[in-house]
mmCIF file of C-alpha atoms in Angstrom:
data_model
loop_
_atom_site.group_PDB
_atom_site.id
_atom_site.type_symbol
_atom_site.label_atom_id
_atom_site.label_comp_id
_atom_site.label_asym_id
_atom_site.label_seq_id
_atom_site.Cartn_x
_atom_site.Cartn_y
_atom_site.Cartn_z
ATOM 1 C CA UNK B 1 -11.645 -0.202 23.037
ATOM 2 C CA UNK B 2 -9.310 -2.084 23.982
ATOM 3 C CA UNK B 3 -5.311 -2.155 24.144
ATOM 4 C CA UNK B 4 -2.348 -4.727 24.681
ATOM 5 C CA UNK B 5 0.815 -5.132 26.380
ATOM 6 C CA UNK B 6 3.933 -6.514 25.547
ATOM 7 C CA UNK B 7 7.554 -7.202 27.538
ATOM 8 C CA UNK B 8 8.448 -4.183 27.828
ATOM 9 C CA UNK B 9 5.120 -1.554 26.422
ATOM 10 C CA UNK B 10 1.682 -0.788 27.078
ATOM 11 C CA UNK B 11 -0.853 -0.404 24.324
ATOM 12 C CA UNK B 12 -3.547 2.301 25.299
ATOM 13 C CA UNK B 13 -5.802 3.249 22.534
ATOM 14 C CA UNK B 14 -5.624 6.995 21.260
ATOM 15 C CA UNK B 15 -7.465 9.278 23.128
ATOM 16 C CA UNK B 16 -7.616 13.128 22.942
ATOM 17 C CA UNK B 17 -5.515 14.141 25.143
ATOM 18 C CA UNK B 18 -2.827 12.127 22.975
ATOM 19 C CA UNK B 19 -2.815 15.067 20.775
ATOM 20 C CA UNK B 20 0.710 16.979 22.172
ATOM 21 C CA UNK B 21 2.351 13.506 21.783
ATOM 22 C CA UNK B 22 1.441 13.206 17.966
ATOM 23 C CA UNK B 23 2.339 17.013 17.538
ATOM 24 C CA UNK B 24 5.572 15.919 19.323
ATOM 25 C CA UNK B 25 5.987 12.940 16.813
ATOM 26 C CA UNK B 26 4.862 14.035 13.615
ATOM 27 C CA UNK B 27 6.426 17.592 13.907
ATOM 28 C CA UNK B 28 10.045 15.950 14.280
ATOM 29 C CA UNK B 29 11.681 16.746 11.185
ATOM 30 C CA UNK B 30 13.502 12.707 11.143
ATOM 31 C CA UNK B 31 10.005 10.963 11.795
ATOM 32 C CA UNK B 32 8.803 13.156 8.709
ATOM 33 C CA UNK B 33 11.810 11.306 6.787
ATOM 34 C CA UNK B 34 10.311 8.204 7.469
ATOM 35 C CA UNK B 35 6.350 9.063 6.946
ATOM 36 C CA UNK B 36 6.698 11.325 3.620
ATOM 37 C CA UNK B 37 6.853 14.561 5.320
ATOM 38 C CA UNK B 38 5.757 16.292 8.807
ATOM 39 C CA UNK B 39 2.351 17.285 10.000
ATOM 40 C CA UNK B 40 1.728 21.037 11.676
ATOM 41 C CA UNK B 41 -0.831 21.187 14.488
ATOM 42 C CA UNK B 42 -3.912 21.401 12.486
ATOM 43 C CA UNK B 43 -3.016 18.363 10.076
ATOM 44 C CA UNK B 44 -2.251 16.605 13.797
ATOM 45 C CA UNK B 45 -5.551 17.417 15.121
ATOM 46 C CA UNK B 46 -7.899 16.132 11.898
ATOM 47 C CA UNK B 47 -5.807 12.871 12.388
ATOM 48 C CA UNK B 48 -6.704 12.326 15.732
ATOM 49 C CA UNK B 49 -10.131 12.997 15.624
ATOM 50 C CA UNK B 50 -9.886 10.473 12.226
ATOM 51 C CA UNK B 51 -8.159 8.207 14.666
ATOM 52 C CA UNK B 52 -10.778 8.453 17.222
ATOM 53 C CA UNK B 53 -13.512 8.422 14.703
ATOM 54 C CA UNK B 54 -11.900 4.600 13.269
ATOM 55 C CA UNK B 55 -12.073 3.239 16.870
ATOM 56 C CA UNK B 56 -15.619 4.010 17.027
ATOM 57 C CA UNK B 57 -16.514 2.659 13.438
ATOM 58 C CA UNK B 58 -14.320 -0.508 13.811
ATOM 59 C CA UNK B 59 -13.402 -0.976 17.417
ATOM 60 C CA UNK B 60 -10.069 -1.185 16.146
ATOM 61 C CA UNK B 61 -6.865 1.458 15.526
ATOM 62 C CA UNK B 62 -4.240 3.505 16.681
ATOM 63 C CA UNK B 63 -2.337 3.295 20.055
ATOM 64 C CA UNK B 64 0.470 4.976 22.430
ATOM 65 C CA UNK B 65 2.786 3.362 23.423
ATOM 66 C CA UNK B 66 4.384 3.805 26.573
ATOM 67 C CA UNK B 67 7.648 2.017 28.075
ATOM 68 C CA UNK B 68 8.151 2.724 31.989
ATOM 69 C CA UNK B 69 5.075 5.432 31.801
ATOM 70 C CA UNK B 70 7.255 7.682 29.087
ATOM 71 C CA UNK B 71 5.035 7.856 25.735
ATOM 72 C CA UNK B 72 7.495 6.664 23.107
ATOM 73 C CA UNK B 73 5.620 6.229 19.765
ATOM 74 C CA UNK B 74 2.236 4.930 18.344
ATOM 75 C CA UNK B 75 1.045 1.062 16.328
ATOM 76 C CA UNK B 76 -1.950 1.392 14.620
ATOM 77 C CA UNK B 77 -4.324 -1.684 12.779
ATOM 78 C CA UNK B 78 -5.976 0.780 10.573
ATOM 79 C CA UNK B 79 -8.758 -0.070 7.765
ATOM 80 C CA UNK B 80 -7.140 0.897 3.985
ATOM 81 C CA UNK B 81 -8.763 0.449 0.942
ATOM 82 C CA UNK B 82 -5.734 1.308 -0.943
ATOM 83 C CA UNK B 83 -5.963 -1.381 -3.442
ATOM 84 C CA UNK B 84 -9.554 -1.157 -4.184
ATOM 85 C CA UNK B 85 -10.431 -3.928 -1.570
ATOM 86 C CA UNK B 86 -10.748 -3.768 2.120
ATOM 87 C CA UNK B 87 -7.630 -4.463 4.102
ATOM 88 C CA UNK B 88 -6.050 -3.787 7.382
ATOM 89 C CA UNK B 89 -2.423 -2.070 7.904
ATOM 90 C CA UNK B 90 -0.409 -2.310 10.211
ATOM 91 C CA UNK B 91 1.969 0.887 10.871
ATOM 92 C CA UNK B 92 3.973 2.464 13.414
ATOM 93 C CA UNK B 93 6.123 5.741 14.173
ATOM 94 C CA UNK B 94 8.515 6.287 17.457
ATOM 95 C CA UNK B 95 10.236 9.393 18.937
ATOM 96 C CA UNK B 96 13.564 9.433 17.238
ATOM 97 C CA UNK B 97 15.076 9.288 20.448
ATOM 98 C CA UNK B 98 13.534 5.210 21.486
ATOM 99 C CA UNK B 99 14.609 4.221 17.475
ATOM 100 C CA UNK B 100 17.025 1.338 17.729
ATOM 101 C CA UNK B 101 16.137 0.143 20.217
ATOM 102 C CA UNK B 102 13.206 -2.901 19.156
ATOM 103 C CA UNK B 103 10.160 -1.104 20.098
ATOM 104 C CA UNK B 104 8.950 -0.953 16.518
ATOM 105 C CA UNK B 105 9.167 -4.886 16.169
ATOM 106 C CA UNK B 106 7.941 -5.380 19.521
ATOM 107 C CA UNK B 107 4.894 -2.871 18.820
ATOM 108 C CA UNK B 108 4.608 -4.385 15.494
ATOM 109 C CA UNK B 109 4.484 -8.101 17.014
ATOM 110 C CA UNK B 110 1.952 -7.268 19.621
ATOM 111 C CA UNK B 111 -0.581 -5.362 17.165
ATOM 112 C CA UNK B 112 0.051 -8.260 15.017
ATOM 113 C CA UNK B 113 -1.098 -10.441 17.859
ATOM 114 C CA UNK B 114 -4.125 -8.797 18.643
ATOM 115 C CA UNK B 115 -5.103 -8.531 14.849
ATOM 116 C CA UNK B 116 -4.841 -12.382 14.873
ATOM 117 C CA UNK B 117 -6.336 -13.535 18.055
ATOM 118 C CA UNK B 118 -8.985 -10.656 19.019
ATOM 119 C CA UNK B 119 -10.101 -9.869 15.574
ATOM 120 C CA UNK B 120 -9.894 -13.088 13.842
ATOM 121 C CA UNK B 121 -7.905 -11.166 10.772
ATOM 122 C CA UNK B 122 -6.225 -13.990 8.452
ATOM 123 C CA UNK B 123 -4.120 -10.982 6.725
ATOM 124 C CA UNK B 124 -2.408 -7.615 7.242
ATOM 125 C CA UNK B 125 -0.652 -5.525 4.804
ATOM 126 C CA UNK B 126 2.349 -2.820 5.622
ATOM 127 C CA UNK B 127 4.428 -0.353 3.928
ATOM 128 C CA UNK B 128 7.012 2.355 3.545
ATOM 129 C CA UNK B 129 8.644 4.763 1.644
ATOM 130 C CA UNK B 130 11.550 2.163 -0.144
ATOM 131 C CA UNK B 131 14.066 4.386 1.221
ATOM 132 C CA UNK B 132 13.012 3.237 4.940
ATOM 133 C CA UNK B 133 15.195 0.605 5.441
ATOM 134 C CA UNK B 134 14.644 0.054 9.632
ATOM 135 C CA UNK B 135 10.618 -0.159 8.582
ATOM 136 C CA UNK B 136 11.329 -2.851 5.725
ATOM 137 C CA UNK B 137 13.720 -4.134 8.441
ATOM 138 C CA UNK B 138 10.850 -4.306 10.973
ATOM 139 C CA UNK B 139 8.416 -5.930 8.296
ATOM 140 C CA UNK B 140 10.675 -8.278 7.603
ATOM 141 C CA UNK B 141 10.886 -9.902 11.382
ATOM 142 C CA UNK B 142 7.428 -9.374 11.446
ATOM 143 C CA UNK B 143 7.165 -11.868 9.057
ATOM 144 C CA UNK B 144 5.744 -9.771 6.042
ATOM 145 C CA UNK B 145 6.350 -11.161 2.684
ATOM 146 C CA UNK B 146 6.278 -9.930 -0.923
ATOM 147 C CA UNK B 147 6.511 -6.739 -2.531
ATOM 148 C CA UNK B 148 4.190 -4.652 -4.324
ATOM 149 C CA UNK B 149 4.844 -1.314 -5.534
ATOM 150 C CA UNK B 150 1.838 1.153 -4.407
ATOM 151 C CA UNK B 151 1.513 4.963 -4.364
ATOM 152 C CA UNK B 152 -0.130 6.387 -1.178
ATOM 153 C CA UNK B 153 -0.776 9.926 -0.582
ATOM 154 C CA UNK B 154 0.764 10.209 -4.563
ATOM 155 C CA UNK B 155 4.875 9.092 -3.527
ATOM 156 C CA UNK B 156 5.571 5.184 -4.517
ATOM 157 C CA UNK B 157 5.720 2.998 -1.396
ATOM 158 C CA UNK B 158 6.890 -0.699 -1.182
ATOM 159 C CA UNK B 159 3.733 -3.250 0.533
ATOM 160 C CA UNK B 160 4.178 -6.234 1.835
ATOM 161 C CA UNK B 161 1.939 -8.829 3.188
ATOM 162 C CA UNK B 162 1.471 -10.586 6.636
ATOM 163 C CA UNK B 163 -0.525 -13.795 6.802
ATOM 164 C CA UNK B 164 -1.476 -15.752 9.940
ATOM 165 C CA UNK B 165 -1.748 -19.758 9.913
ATOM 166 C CA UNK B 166 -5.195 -20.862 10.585
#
């Protein structure tokens, strides 16, 4: 496993003891806005261990991110079959209190990286609820194009697609 850093992050893969950060994050009633809804302890849990579980199977997935030590948020390159064909998301979540402030971009741009350079990936997909406007933002100056109307975990999101030059 293996993680990345940026100007101003660190990118540590998910690891257990990760778990009070994601309760943290996914128990805040404005990241909920954003992801369709919060997630109570037990929901946290199974998605960790489904986190840790996807870096074993593809040496690939979910990490914290940390600015000056302080865990601000998570970037994940996750494997979706969404569309009825393998592909590889990109996605991201930060404590409400770092939003505004780039780290989403900058996350985004570094996973991006590493999706292109480490694991040879010629295409990654995103999306959001189309009511997310700073994620469409952040897709957008990551360079993601098009827009496809998909429904994940049954509410209608807007997809877009990232391709690297060869």
């Amino acid at each position: 496993m293996t993680g990345f850093t940026t100007a101003r992050l660190v990118a540590a893969p998910l690891t257990a003891a990760d778990t009070a950060l994601f309760e943290r994050l996914w128990g805040d009633e404005r990241v909920g806005q954003t992801l369709g809804g919060t997630r109570d302890q037990d929901q946290v849990r199974e998605v960790v261990a489904a986190g840790l579980e996807h870096w074993q199977r593809h040496g690939f997935g979910r990490w914290v991110l940390r600015a000056d030590q302080e865990p601000v948020g998570t970037v994940k390159l996750t494997a979706w079959n969404g569309l009825g064909r393998p592909e590889v998301e990109l996605g991201y979540a930060l404590l409400p209190e770092f939003w505004g402030r780039g780290y989403a971009t900058e996350a985004g741009a570094g996973a991006l990286h590493h999706a292109h350079s480490s694991l040879g990936l010629t295409e990654v997909v995103a999306f959001t609820l189309p009511e997310n406007h700073a994620s469409l933002t952040v897709m957008q100056r990551l360079g993601f194009v098009g827009e496809e109307r998909v429904v994940v975990e049954r509410r209608v999101h807007v997809l877009r697609r990232r391709r690297f030059e060869r």
